[in-house]
Amino acid sequence: GQQVQQSPASLVLQEGENAELQCNFSTSLNSMQWFYQRPEGSLVSLFYNPSGTKQSGRLTSTTVIKERRSSLHISSSQITDSGTYLCAMERSSNTGKLTFGDGTVLTVKP
Amino acid sequence: DPKIIQKPKYLVAVTGSEKILICEQYLGHNAMYWYRQSAKKPLEFMFSYSYQKLMDNQTASSRFQPQSSKKNHLDLQITALKPDDSATYFCASSQDPGNEQYFGPGTRLTVL
């Protein structure tokens, strides 16, 4: 089974609406990271969030390691937020291997 | 200035040929990685290196060989290319294994 499950698979918002993206892990993990993949393909690290809540501008990430889940909240969405949001987990800090989910494709309409 | 450089950005190769994908990072990181993203598949871990030493290899085929000439370089040599190797290959780095990873812009490889 898939180790990293993201939901929803896709999401369409009107500009200004909020979004909540979920990531669930089937195994124990050491840390996790959220990425934004631009439509042209490049990846941007949003949060490195082993546990707790972190905020950056309109984005908030909350990870509960014991419950093997993480969420990404986007407030007051903008058209430029459109793209794919990926979460990835790291099971062990020894090798740095990240295991990625399939992503959530976000479309923000005017 | 880009901190992780990947060259080339696009690459077209014929089946059976050999190519080298270049990656250089200027973040002062000790760990470097390769990932692959094929169409309709999640990003997939390939290799991790720390201080120029192999830490993990999840690539089943020996046709994929990382090459680290300097601590901030991790190139990827691919031999006997197949159409299934067509993908975008991303290089990444972190201060050490277990820290936040930063990704390069990727090399999009097409094998005909």
CSV table of C-alpha atoms in Angstrom, one decimal:
chain,number,residue,atom,x,y,z
A,1,GLY,CA,0.0,0.0,0.0
A,2,GLN,CA,1.0,3.6,-0.5
A,3,GLN,CA,3.0,5.0,2.4
A,4,VAL,CA,2.0,8.6,1.9
A,5,GLN,CA,-1.6,9.4,1.1
A,6,GLN,CA,-2.7,12.9,0.2
A,7,SER,CA,-6.2,14.3,0.0
A,8,PRO,CA,-8.0,15.6,-1.9
A,9,ALA,CA,-6.4,14.6,-5.2
A,10,SER,CA,-7.7,17.9,-6.7
A,11,LEU,CA,-9.3,21.0,-5.5
A,12,VAL,CA,-10.9,24.0,-7.2
A,13,LEU,CA,-11.3,27.2,-5.3
A,14,GLN,CA,-12.6,30.7,-5.9
A,15,GLU,CA,-10.0,33.3,-5.2
A,16,GLY,CA,-10.2,34.3,-1.5
A,17,GLU,CA,-11.4,30.9,-0.3
A,18,ASN,CA,-9.4,28.8,2.2
A,19,ALA,CA,-8.1,25.3,1.6
A,20,GLU,CA,-7.1,22.4,3.8
A,21,LEU,CA,-4.8,19.8,2.4
A,22,GLN,CA,-4.2,16.5,4.2
A,23,CYS,CA,-1.3,14.1,4.3
A,24,ASN,CA,-1.5,10.7,6.1
A,25,PHE,CA,1.3,8.3,6.6
A,26,SER,CA,1.0,4.5,7.0
A,27,THR,CA,4.3,4.1,8.9
A,28,SER,CA,6.1,5.8,11.6
A,29,LEU,CA,8.2,8.7,10.4
A,30,ASN,CA,11.1,10.9,11.5
A,31,SER,CA,10.0,14.1,9.8
A,32,MET,CA,8.0,15.4,6.9
A,33,GLN,CA,8.1,18.2,4.4
A,34,TRP,CA,5.6,20.1,2.3
A,35,PHE,CA,6.5,21.2,-1.3
A,36,TYR,CA,4.8,23.3,-3.9
A,37,GLN,CA,5.4,22.2,-7.5
A,38,ARG,CA,5.0,25.0,-10.0
A,39,PRO,CA,3.1,24.3,-13.2
A,40,GLU,CA,6.4,24.4,-15.0
A,41,GLY,CA,7.7,21.6,-12.7
A,42,SER,CA,10.1,23.2,-10.3
A,43,LEU,CA,9.8,22.3,-6.6
A,44,VAL,CA,9.7,24.8,-3.7
A,45,SER,CA,10.1,23.7,-0.1
A,46,LEU,CA,7.2,25.2,1.9
A,47,PHE,CA,7.7,23.7,5.3
A,48,TYR,CA,10.1,21.3,7.0
A,49,ASN,CA,7.8,20.3,9.8
A,50,PRO,CA,8.8,17.3,12.0
A,51,SER,CA,6.1,18.2,14.5
A,52,GLY,CA,3.8,21.1,15.7
A,53,THR,CA,2.6,24.0,13.8
A,54,LYS,CA,4.5,26.4,11.5
A,55,GLN,CA,3.2,29.4,9.7
A,56,SER,CA,4.6,31.4,6.8
A,57,GLY,CA,2.4,34.1,5.5
A,58,ARG,CA,-0.9,32.7,4.4
A,59,LEU,CA,0.3,29.1,4.8
A,60,THR,CA,0.1,27.0,8.0
A,61,SER,CA,1.4,23.5,8.4
A,62,THR,CA,0.5,21.3,11.3
A,63,THR,CA,2.1,17.9,11.9
A,64,VAL,CA,1.1,15.4,14.6
A,65,ILE,CA,3.8,12.7,14.4
A,66,LYS,CA,2.1,10.3,16.8
A,67,GLU,CA,-1.1,10.3,14.7
A,68,ARG,CA,1.0,10.1,11.5
A,69,ARG,CA,-0.7,13.0,9.8
A,70,SER,CA,0.1,16.5,8.6
A,71,SER,CA,-2.1,19.3,7.1
A,72,LEU,CA,-1.4,22.4,5.0
A,73,HIS,CA,-3.9,25.3,5.4
A,74,ILE,CA,-4.0,28.0,2.7
A,75,SER,CA,-5.9,31.1,3.7
A,76,SER,CA,-7.3,33.7,1.3
A,77,SER,CA,-6.2,31.8,-1.8
A,78,GLN,CA,-4.8,33.6,-4.8
A,79,ILE,CA,-4.6,32.6,-8.4
A,80,THR,CA,-0.9,32.3,-8.1
A,81,ASP,CA,-1.4,29.5,-5.5
A,82,SER,CA,-2.4,27.2,-8.3
A,83,GLY,CA,-0.2,24.2,-8.8
A,84,THR,CA,0.5,20.9,-7.1
A,85,TYR,CA,1.2,20.5,-3.4
A,86,LEU,CA,3.3,17.6,-2.4
A,87,CYS,CA,4.0,16.1,1.0
A,88,ALA,CA,6.9,13.8,1.7
A,89,MET,CA,7.9,11.8,4.7
A,90,GLU,CA,11.3,10.7,6.0
A,91,ARG,CA,11.3,7.5,7.9
A,92,SER,CA,14.8,7.6,9.1
A,93,SER,CA,17.3,10.5,9.4
A,94,ASN,CA,20.2,8.2,8.4
A,95,THR,CA,19.8,8.3,4.6
A,96,GLY,CA,17.6,11.4,4.0
A,97,LYS,CA,15.3,9.4,1.7
A,98,LEU,CA,12.0,11.2,1.1
A,99,THR,CA,8.8,9.3,0.2
A,100,PHE,CA,6.3,11.4,-1.7
A,101,GLY,CA,2.6,11.4,-2.0
A,102,ASP,CA,0.7,11.8,-5.3
A,103,GLY,CA,0.0,15.4,-4.6
A,104,THR,CA,-3.0,17.7,-4.5
A,105,VAL,CA,-3.6,19.7,-7.6
A,106,LEU,CA,-5.0,23.1,-6.6
A,107,THR,CA,-6.7,25.4,-9.1
A,108,VAL,CA,-7.7,28.9,-7.9
A,109,LYS,CA,-10.1,30.7,-10.2
A,110,PRO,CA,-10.8,34.4,-10.3
B,1,ASP,CA,21.3,33.4,-8.2
B,2,PRO,CA,20.2,29.7,-8.3
B,3,LYS,CA,21.7,27.7,-5.5
B,4,ILE,CA,21.3,24.3,-7.1
B,5,ILE,CA,22.2,24.1,-10.7
B,6,GLN,CA,21.2,21.2,-13.0
B,7,LYS,CA,22.4,20.9,-16.5
B,8,PRO,CA,21.0,20.5,-19.1
B,9,LYS,CA,17.4,21.6,-18.6
B,10,TYR,CA,16.2,19.5,-21.4
B,11,LEU,CA,17.8,16.4,-22.9
B,12,VAL,CA,16.8,14.2,-25.8
B,13,ALA,CA,18.6,10.8,-26.3
B,14,VAL,CA,18.3,7.8,-28.4
B,15,THR,CA,17.7,4.3,-27.1
B,16,GLY,CA,20.9,2.6,-26.1
B,17,SER,CA,23.0,5.8,-25.7
B,18,GLU,CA,24.6,7.1,-22.5
B,19,LYS,CA,24.0,10.5,-20.9
B,20,ILE,CA,25.3,12.4,-17.8
B,21,LEU,CA,23.1,14.7,-15.8
B,22,ILE,CA,25.0,17.4,-14.0
B,23,CYS,CA,24.1,18.7,-10.5
B,24,GLU,CA,26.0,21.4,-8.5
B,25,GLN,CA,24.9,23.0,-5.2
B,26,TYR,CA,26.2,26.2,-3.7
B,27,LEU,CA,24.4,25.9,-0.3
B,28,GLY,CA,27.3,24.4,1.5
B,29,HIS,CA,25.4,21.2,2.1
B,30,ASN,CA,26.9,17.9,3.0
B,31,ALA,CA,24.1,15.7,1.6
B,32,MET,CA,22.9,15.4,-2.0
B,33,TYR,CA,20.2,13.3,-3.6
B,34,TRP,CA,18.6,12.3,-6.9
B,35,TYR,CA,14.9,11.8,-7.5
B,36,ARG,CA,12.9,10.9,-10.6
B,37,GLN,CA,9.5,12.0,-11.6
B,38,SER,CA,7.9,10.0,-14.4
B,39,ALA,CA,4.5,10.9,-16.0
B,40,LYS,CA,1.6,10.1,-13.7
B,41,LYS,CA,3.9,8.8,-10.9
B,42,PRO,CA,4.9,10.3,-7.6
B,43,LEU,CA,8.4,11.7,-7.2
B,44,GLU,CA,10.7,8.7,-6.5
B,45,PHE,CA,13.9,8.6,-4.5
B,46,MET,CA,16.9,7.2,-6.3
B,47,PHE,CA,20.1,7.9,-4.3
B,48,SER,CA,21.5,9.8,-1.3
B,49,TYR,CA,25.1,10.8,-0.7
B,50,SER,CA,26.6,12.3,2.4
B,51,TYR,CA,30.2,13.7,2.3
B,52,GLN,CA,30.5,12.0,-1.1
B,53,LYS,CA,29.6,8.6,0.3
B,54,LEU,CA,26.6,6.6,-0.9
B,55,MET,CA,24.0,6.4,1.9
B,56,ASP,CA,21.1,4.8,0.1
B,57,ASN,CA,20.4,3.4,-3.3
B,58,GLN,CA,16.8,2.6,-4.3
B,59,THR,CA,17.5,2.2,-8.0
B,60,ALA,CA,17.1,-1.4,-9.1
B,61,SER,CA,19.2,-1.0,-12.2
B,62,SER,CA,23.0,-0.6,-12.3
B,63,ARG,CA,22.6,1.5,-15.4
B,64,PHE,CA,22.2,4.5,-13.1
B,65,GLN,CA,25.5,5.5,-11.5
B,66,PRO,CA,26.0,8.7,-9.4
B,67,GLN,CA,29.4,10.3,-9.6
B,68,SER,CA,30.7,12.7,-7.0
B,69,SER,CA,33.9,14.5,-8.0
B,70,LYS,CA,33.5,17.2,-5.3
B,71,LYS,CA,31.4,17.5,-2.2
B,72,ASN,CA,29.0,20.0,-3.9
B,73,HIS,CA,28.7,17.9,-7.1
B,74,LEU,CA,26.6,14.8,-7.7
B,75,ASP,CA,26.2,13.9,-11.3
B,76,LEU,CA,24.1,11.0,-12.6
B,77,GLN,CA,25.3,8.8,-15.4
B,78,ILE,CA,22.7,6.7,-17.2
B,79,THR,CA,23.9,4.0,-19.6
B,80,ALA,CA,22.0,1.9,-22.2
B,81,LEU,CA,19.1,4.4,-22.1
B,82,LYS,CA,15.5,3.1,-22.6
B,83,PRO,CA,12.3,4.9,-23.4
B,84,ASP,CA,11.1,4.1,-19.9
B,85,ASP,CA,13.9,6.2,-18.5
B,86,SER,CA,12.1,9.3,-19.8
B,87,ALA,CA,11.3,11.4,-16.8
B,88,THR,CA,12.3,14.6,-15.0
B,89,TYR,CA,15.3,14.0,-12.8
B,90,PHE,CA,15.7,16.2,-9.8
B,91,CYS,CA,18.8,16.8,-7.7
B,92,ALA,CA,18.3,17.9,-4.1
B,93,SER,CA,20.5,18.7,-1.2
B,94,SER,CA,20.3,19.2,2.6
B,95,GLN,CA,22.7,20.3,5.3
B,96,ASP,CA,22.9,16.6,6.4
B,97,PRO,CA,20.6,13.6,6.0
B,98,GLY,CA,17.5,14.2,8.0
B,99,ASN,CA,17.4,18.0,7.4
B,100,GLU,CA,15.2,20.1,5.1
B,101,GLN,CA,15.8,19.3,1.4
B,102,TYR,CA,16.0,21.8,-1.4
B,103,PHE,CA,15.5,20.8,-5.0
B,104,GLY,CA,17.1,21.9,-8.2
B,105,PRO,CA,15.0,22.8,-11.3
B,106,GLY,CA,15.3,19.4,-12.8
B,107,THR,CA,16.5,17.9,-16.1
B,108,ARG,CA,13.8,16.7,-18.4
B,109,LEU,CA,15.0,13.6,-20.2
B,110,THR,CA,13.3,12.1,-23.3
B,111,VAL,CA,14.5,8.9,-24.7
B,112,LEU,CA,13.4,8.1,-28.2
